[in-house]
Short mmCIF file of C-alpha atoms and ligand atoms in Angstrom, two decimals:
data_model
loop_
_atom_site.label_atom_id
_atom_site.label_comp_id
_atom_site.label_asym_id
_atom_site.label_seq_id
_atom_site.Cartn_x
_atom_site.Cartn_y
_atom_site.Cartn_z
CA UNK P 1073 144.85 18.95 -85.41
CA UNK P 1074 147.36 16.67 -86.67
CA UNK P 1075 149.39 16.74 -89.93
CA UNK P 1076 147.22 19.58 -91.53
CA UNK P 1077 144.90 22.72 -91.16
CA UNK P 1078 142.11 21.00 -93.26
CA UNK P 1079 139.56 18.82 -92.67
CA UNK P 1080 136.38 17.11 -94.34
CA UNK P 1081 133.77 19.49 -93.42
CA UNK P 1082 131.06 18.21 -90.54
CA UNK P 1083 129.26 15.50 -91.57
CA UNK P 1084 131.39 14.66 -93.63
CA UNK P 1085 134.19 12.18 -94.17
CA UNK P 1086 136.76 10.40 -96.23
CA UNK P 1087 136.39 7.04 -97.83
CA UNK P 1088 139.86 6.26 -97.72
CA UNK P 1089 140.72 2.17 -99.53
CA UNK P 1090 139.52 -0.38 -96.80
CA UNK P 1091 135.84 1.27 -96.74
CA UNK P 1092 136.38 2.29 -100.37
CA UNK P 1093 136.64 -1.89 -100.88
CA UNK P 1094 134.15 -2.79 -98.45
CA UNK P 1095 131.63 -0.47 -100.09
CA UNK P 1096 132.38 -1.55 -103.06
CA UNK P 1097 130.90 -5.30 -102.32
CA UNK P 1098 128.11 -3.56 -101.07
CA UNK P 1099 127.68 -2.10 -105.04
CA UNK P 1100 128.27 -4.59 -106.58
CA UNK P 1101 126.28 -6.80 -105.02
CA UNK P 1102 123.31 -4.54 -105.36
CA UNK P 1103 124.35 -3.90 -109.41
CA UNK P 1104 124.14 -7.95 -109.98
CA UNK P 1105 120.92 -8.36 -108.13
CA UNK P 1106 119.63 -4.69 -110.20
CA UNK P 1107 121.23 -6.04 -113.38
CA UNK P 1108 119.11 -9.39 -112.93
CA UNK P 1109 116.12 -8.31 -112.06
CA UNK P 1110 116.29 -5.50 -115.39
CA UNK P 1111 116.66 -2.66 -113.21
CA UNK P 1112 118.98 -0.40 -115.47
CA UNK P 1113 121.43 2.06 -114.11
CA UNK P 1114 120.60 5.76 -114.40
CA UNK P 1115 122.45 8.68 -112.90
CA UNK P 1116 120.83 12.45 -112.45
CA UNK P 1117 122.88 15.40 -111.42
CA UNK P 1118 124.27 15.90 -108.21
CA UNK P 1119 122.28 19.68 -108.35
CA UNK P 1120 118.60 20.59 -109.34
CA UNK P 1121 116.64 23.24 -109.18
CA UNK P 1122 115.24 23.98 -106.06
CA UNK P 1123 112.00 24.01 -106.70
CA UNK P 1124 112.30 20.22 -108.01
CA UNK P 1125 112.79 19.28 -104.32
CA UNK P 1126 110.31 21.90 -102.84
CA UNK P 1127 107.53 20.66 -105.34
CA UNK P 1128 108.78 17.40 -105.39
CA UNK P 1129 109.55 16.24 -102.15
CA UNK P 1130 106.92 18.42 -100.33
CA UNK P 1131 107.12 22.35 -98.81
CA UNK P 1132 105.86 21.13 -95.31
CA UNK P 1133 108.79 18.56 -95.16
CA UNK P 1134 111.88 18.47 -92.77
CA UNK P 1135 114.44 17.77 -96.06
CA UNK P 1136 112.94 21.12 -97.56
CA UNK P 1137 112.39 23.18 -94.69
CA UNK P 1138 115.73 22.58 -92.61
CA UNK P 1139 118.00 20.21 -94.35
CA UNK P 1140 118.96 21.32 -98.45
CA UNK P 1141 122.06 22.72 -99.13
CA UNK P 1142 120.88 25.53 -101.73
CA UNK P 1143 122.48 27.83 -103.45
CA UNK P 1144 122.73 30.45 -105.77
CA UNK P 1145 124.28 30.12 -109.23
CA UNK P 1146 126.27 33.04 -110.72
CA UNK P 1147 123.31 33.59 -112.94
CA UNK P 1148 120.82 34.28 -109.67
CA UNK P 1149 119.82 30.80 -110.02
CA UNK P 1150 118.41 28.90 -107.05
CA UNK P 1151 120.09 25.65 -106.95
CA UNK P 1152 120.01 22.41 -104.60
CA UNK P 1153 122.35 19.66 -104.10
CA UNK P 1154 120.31 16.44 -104.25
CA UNK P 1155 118.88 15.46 -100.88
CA UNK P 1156 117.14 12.40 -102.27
CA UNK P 1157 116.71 10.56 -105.95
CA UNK P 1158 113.09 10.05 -106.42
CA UNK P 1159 112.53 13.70 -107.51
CA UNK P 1160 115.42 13.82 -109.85
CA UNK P 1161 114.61 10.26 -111.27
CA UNK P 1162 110.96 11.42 -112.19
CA UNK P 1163 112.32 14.84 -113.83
CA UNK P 1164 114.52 12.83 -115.99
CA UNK P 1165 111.37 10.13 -116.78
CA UNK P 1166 109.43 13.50 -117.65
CA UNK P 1167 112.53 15.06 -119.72
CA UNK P 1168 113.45 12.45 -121.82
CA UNK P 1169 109.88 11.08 -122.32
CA UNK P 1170 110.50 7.80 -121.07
CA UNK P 1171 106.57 7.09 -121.24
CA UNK P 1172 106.71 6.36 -124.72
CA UNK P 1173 109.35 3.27 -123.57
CA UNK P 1174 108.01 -0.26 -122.10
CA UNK P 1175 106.48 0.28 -119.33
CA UNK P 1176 107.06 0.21 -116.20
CA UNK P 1177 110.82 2.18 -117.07
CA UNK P 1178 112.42 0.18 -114.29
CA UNK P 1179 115.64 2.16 -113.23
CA UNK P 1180 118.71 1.81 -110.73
CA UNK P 1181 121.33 4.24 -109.05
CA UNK P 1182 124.09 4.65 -106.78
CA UNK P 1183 125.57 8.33 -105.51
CA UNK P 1184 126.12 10.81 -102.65
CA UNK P 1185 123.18 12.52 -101.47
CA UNK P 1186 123.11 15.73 -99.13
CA UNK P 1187 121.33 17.01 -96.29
CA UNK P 1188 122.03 19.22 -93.24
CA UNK P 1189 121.45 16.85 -90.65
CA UNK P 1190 122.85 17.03 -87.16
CA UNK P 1191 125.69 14.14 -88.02
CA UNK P 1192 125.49 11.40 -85.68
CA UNK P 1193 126.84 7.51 -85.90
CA UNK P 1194 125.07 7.12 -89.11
CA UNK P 1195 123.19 10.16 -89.87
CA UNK P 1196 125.65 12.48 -92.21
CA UNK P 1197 125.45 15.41 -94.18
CA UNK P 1198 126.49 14.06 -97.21
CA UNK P 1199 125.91 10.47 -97.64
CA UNK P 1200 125.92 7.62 -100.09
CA UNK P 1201 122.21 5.62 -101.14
CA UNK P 1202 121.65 3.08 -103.79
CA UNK P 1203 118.28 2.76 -105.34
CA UNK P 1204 115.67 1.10 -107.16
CA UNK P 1205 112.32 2.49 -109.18
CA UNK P 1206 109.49 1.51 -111.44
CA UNK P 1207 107.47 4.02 -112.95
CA UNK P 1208 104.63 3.30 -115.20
CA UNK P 1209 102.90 0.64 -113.45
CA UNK P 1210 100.40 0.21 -110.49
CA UNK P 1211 100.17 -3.36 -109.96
CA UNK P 1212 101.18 -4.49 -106.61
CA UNK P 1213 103.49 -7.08 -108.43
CA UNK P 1214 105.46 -4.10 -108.37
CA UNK P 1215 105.70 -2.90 -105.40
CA UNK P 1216 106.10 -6.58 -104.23
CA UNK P 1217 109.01 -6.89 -106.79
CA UNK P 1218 110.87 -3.43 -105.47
CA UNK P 1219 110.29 -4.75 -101.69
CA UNK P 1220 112.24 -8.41 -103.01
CA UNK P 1221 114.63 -6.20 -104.18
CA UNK P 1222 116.04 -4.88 -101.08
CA UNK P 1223 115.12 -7.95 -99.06
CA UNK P 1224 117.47 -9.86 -101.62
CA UNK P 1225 120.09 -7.53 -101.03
CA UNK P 1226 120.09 -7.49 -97.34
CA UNK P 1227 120.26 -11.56 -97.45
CA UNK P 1228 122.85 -11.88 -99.97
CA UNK P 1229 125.02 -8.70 -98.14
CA UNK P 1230 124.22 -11.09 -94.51
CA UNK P 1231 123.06 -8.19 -92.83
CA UNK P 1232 122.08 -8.87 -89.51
CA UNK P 1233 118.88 -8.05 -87.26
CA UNK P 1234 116.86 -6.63 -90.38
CA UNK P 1235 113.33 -6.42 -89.54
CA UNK P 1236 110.61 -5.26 -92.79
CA UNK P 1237 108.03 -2.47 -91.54
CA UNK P 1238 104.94 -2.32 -94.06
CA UNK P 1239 102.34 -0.02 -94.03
CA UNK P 1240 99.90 1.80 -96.48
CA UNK P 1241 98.72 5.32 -96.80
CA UNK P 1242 96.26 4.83 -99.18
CA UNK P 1243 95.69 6.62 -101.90
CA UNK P 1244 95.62 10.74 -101.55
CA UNK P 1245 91.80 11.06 -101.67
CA UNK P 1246 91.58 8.24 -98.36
CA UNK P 1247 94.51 10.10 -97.10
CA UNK P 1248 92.72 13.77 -97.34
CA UNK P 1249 89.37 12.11 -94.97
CA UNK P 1250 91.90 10.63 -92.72
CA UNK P 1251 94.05 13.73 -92.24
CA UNK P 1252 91.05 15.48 -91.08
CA UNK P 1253 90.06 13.08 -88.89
CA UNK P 1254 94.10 12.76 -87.68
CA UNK P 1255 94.19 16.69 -87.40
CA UNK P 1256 90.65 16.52 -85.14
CA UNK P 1257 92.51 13.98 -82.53
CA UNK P 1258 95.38 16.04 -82.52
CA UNK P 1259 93.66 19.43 -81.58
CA UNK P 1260 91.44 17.26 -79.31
CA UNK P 1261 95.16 16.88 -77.37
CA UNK P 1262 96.80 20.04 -78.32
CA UNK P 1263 98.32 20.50 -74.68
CA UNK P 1264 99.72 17.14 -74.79
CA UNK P 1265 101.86 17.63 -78.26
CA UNK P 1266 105.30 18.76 -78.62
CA UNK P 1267 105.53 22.09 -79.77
CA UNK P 1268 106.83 21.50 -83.30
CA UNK P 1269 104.03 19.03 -83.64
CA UNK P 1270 101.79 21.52 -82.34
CA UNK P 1271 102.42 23.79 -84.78
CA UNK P 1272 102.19 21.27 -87.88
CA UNK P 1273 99.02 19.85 -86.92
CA UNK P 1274 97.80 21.75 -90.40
CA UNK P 1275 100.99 21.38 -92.89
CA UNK P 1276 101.63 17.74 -91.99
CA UNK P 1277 99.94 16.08 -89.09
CA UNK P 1278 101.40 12.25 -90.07
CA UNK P 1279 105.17 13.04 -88.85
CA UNK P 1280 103.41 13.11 -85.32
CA UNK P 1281 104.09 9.70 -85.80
CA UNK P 1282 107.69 10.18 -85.69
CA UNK P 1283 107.83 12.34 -82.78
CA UNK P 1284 109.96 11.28 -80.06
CA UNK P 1285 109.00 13.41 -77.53
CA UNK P 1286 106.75 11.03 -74.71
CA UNK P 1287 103.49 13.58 -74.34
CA UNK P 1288 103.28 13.28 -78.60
CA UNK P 1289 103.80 9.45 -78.32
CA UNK P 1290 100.86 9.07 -75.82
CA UNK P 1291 98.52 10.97 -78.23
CA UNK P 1292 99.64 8.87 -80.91
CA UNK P 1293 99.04 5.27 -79.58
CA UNK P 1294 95.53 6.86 -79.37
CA UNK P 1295 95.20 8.32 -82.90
CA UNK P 1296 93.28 6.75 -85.30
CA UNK P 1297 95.79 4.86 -87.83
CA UNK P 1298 95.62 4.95 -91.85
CA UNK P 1299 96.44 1.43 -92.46
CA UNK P 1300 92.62 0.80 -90.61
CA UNK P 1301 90.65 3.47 -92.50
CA UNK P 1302 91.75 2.19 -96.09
CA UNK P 1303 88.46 1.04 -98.48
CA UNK P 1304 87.65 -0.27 -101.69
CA UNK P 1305 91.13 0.14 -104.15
CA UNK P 1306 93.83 0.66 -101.73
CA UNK P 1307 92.47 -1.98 -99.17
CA UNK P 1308 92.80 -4.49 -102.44
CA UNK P 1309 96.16 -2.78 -103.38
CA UNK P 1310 97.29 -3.57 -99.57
CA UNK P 1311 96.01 -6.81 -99.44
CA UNK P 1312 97.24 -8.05 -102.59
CA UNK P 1313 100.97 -6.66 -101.71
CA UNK P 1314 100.57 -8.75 -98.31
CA UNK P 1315 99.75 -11.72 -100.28
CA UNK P 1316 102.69 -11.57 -102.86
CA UNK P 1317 105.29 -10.98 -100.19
CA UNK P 1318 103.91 -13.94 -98.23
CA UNK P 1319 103.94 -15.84 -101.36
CA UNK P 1320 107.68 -15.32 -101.76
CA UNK P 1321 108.26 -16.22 -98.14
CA UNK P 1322 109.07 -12.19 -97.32
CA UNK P 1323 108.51 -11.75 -93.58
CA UNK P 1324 107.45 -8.31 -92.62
CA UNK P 1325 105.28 -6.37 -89.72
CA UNK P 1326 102.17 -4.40 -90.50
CA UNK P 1327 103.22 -0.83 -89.23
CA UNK P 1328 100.22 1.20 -88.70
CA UNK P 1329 102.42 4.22 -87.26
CA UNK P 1330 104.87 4.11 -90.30
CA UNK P 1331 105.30 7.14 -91.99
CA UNK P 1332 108.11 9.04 -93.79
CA UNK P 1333 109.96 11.88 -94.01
CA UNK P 1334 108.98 12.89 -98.26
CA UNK P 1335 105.37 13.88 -98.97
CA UNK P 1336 105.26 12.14 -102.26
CA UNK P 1337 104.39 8.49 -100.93
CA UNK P 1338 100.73 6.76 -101.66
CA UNK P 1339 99.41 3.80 -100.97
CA UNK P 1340 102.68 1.07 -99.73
CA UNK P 1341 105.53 2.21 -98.00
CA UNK P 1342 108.15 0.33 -96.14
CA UNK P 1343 110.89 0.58 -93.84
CA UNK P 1344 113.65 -2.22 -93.32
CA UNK P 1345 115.59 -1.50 -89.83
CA UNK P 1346 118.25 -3.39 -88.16
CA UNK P 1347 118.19 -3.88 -84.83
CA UNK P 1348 122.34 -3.36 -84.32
CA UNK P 1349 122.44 0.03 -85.52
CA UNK P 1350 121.39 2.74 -82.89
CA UNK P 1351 118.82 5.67 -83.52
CA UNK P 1352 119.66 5.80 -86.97
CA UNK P 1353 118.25 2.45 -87.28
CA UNK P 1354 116.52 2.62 -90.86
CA UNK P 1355 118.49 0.47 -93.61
CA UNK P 1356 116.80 1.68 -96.37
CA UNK P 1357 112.86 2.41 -96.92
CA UNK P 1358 110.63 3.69 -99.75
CA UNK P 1359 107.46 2.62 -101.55
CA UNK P 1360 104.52 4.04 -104.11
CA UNK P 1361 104.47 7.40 -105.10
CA UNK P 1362 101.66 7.36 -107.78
CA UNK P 1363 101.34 11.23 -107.73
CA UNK P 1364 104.70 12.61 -108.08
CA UNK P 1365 105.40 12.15 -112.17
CA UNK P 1366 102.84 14.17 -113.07
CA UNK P 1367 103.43 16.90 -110.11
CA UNK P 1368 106.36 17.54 -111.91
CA UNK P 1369 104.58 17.88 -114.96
CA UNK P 1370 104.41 14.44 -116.55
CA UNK P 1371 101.29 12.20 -117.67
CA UNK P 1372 100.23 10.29 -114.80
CA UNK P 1373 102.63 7.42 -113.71
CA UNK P 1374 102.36 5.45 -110.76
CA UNK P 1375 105.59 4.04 -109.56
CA UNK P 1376 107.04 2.72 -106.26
CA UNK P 1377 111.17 2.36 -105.58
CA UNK P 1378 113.01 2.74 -102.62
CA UNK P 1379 116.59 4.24 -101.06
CA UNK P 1380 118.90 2.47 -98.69
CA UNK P 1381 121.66 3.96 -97.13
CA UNK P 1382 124.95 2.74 -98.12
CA UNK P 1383 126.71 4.02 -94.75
CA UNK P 1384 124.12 2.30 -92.77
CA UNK P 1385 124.28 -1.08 -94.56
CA UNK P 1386 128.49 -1.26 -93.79
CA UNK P 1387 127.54 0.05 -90.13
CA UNK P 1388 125.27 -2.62 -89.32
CA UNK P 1389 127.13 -5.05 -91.28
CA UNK P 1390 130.49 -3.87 -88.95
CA UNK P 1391 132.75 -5.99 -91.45
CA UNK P 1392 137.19 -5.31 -91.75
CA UNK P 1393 137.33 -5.28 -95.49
CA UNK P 1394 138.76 -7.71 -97.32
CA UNK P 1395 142.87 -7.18 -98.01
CA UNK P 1396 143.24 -6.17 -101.76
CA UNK P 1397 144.83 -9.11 -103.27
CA UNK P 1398 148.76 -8.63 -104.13
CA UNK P 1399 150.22 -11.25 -106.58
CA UNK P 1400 152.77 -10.33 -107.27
CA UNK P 1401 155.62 -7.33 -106.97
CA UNK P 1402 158.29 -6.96 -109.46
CA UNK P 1403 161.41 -6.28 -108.27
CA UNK P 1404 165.01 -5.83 -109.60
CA UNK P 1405 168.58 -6.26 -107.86
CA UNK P 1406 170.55 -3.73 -107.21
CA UNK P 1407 172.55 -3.27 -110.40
CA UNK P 1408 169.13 -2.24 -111.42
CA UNK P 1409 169.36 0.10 -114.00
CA UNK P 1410 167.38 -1.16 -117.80
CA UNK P 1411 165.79 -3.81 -115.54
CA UNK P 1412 163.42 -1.81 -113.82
CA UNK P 1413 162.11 -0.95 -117.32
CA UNK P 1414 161.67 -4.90 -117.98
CA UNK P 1415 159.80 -5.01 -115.04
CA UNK P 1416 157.66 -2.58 -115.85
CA UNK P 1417 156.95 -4.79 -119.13
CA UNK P 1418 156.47 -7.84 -116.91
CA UNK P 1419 153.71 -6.00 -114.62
CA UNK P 1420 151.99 -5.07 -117.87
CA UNK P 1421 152.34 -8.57 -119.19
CA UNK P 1422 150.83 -9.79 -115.67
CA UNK P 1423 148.23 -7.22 -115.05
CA UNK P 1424 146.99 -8.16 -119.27
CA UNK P 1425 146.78 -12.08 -117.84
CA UNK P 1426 144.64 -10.78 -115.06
CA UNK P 1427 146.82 -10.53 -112.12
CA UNK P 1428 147.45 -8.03 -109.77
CA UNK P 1429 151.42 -6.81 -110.29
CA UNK P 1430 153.07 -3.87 -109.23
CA UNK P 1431 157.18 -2.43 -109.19
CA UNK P 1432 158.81 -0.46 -107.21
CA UNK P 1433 158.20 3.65 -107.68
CA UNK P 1434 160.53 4.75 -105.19
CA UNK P 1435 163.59 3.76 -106.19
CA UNK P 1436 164.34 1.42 -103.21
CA UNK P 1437 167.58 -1.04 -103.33
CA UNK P 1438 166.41 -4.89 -103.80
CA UNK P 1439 166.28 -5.29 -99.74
CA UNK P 1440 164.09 -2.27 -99.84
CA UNK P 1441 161.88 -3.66 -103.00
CA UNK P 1442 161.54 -6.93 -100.88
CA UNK P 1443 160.74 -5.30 -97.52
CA UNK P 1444 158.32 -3.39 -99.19
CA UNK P 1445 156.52 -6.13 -100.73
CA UNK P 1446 156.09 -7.85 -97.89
CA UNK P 1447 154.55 -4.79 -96.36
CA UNK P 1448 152.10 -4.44 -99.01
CA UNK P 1449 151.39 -8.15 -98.51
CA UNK P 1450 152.33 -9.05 -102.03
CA UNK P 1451 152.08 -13.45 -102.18
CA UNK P 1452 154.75 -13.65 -104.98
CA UNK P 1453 157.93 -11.65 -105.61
CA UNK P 1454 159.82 -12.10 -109.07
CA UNK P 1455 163.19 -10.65 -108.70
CA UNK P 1456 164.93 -9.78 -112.00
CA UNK P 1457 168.66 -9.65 -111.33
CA UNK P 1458 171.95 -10.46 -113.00
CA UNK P 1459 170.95 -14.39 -112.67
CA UNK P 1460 168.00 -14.20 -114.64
CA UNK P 1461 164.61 -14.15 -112.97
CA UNK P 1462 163.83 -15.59 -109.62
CA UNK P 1463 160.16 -15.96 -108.35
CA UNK P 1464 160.12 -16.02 -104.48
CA UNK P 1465 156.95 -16.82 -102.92
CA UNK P 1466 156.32 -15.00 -99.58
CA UNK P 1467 154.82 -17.10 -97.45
CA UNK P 1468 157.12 -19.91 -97.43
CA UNK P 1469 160.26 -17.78 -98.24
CA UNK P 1470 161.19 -20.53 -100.99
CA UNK P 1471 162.89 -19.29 -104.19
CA UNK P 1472 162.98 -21.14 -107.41
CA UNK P 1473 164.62 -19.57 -110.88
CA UNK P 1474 162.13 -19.22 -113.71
CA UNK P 1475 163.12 -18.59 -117.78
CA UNK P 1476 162.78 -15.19 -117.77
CA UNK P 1477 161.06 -15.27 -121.29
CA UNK P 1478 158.48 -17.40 -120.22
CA UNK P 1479 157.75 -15.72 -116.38
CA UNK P 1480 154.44 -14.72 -117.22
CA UNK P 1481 153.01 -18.27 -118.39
CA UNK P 1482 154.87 -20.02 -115.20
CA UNK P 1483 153.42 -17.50 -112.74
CA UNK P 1484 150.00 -17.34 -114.40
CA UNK P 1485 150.32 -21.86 -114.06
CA UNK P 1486 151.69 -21.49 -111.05
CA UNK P 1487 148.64 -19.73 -109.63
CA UNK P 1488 145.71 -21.09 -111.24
P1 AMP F 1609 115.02 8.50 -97.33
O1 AMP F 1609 115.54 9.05 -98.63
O2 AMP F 1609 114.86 9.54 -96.27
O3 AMP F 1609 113.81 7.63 -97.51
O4 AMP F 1609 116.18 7.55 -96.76
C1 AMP F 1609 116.52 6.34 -97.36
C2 AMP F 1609 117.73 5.76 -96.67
O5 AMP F 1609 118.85 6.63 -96.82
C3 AMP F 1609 117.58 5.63 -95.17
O6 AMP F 1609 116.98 4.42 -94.85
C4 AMP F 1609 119.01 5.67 -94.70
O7 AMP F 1609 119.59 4.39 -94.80
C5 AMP F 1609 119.66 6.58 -95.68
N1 AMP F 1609 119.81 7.95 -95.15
C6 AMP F 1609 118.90 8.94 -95.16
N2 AMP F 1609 119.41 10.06 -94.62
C7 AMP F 1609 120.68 9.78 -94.26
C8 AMP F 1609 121.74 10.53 -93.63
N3 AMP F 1609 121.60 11.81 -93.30
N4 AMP F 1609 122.92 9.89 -93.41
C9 AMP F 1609 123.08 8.59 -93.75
N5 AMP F 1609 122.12 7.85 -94.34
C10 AMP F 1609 120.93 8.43 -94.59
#
């Protein structure tokens, strides 16, 4: 191990500046499109209570079974770092009373997120997902509206190979008939199923679905599918969705085996995958979970949002950052000494006007302050010396003398 006995723990990892700065187009990108479409920002803790997620998310799920990191307070407390943000989103809504607002409350967030995963090329144990929600309203403009959402980010980020998956699991009372009848096929074929599907045919029959083993998959083409069985409400629900995403030109692929991983979903969920990332291919995914406010004690509020992993967009995206922009390094000569505090002044005066100026902090000579510029990439230097003030751009190595009382208008000019 070079350089050090410490390392990010597994699953883990560093966001040192060129992803910090390519992540941070990512957020912004997604705040503008949030900030324009009234999605406000919101941020929950990064711990809950356990039993948030276990009531919340679902008992019979893998995130609460095998993948929260909980533990105990020093008051005995049972305590969970955040897998997901739905949960915490709707305990907040419920907290702070948020029905009495305009409804829907439509809310936005960005933040790390942790679950004991075996890491993989983008599959970590703590990563990073920005969101969307509206709770407080049923209409499928809605869910139509959250779906735009993510589309419009994928477009505007360029991400390439993105596919929409859209599916529907009606509402819980369709889904109870169905599960029966799901449950039925899958005992019809017990021999054939993978032994952890086997032995969830009762707690949660639909993540067959998501099996990869091949006897499971066989079984599963044959299974009767949700999307097919939905009547009266949720087949008008679905349809209506359908019609408002083809009304605003959003391409997407019925999905009768989509399912996913959080119990709390009803009626429309979705899935947006990009065909360059590998296994992991899921961008980001969501969609209604009319149930869950008042599971966690709330009046009934439907609402529908979605997650996409941040990690996952930059993979598939495979972009070199941008380089920061440098414009310019203040430097003194030699003889130094009061003048490095002008410059200090200067890079204030520069930074105020919007530019990006920095000095030296380690005391170099003026060949070192100038070598290190150009390492740093820095387009302009301004050398302060016993001549006055000399502004030296970089790339064409020409040097003109500037008033030094007036540096900060002719560099400002001189770069607009
Ligand atoms: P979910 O909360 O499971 O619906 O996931 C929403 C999105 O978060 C997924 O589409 C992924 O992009 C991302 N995601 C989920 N789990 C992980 C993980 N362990 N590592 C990286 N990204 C993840």
């Amino acid at each position: 191990m070079a350089g050090g006995k410490y390392q990010a723990p597994r699953g883990t990892f560093d966001i040192l500046p060129d992803a910090a700065r390519a992540r941070r187009r990512v957020e912004s990108a997604a705040a503008e499109i949030f900030a324009r479409a009234g999605y406000e920002p919101i941020a929950t803790p990064v711990f809950e209570d356990t039993e948030l997620f276990e009531r919340g998310v679902g008992h019979s799920t893998d995130i609460v079974r095998k993948e929260m990191f909980t533990f105990e307070d020093k008051g005995g407390r049972s305590l969970t770092l955040r897998p997901e943000g739905t949960a915490p989103i709707c305990r907040a809504y419920v907290e702070h009373g948020m029905h009495t607002l305009a409804q829907p409350v439509k809310l936005s967030y960005v933040g790390p997120f942790f679950r004991h995963e075996r890491p993989q090329a983008g599959r970590y144990r703590q990563f990073h997902q920005l969101g969307a929600e509206a709770i407080g309203s049923d209409s499928p403009l809605a869910d139509a509206e959250l779906i735009g959402l993510l589309a419009g980010l994928v477009a505007e980020l360029g991400v390439p190979g993105v596919e929409l998956r859209l599916g529907s699991l009606g509402s819980l009372d369709t889904r109870q008939a169905y599960l029966d009848e799901l449950r039925a096929h899958l005992r019809a074929h017990e021999a054939e199923l993978s032994k952890e599907v086997r032995e969830r045919i009762d707690a949660n029959p639909l993540r067959a679905f998501d099996s990869d083993d091949e006897g499971t998959r066989a079984v599963m083409a044959a299974a009767p599918k949700l999307v097919e069985r939905l009547e009266g409400g949720d087949a008008e629900h679905f349809e209506e969705v359908r019609a408002l995403l083809d009304a605003a030109g959003i391409a997407y692929e019925i999905d009768p085996t989509l399912v996913r991983g959080l119990d709390y979903y009803t009626r429309t969920i979705f899935s947006f995958v990009c065909d360059r990332l590998g296994a992991q291919s899921e961008i980001g995914g969501g969609g209604r979970y009319d149930g869950l406010v008042e599971q966690l004690g709330g009046r009934p509020a439907p609402a529908v949002g979605w997650a996409a992993g941040i990690e996952r967009i930059l993979l598939a995206l495979g972009e070199q950052a941008e380089e920061p922009s440098r414009d310019v390094f203040v430097a003194v000569g030699d003889e130094g000494g009061e003048r490095r505090s002008l410059a200090m002044v200067l890079a204030g005066e520069l930074r105020n006007a919007g530019l990006s100026a920095e000095v030296d902090l380690g005391g170099r000579g003026l060949k070192g302050q100038l070598k290190h510029a150009d390492r740093i990439g820095a387009r302009r230097v301004l050398i302060l010396d016993a001549d006055g003030a000399q502004l030296r751009d970089m790339a064409s190595g020409e040097q003109r003398s500037v008033d030094a009382a007036k540096v900060v208008e002719e560099i400002t000019g001189g770069l607009a």
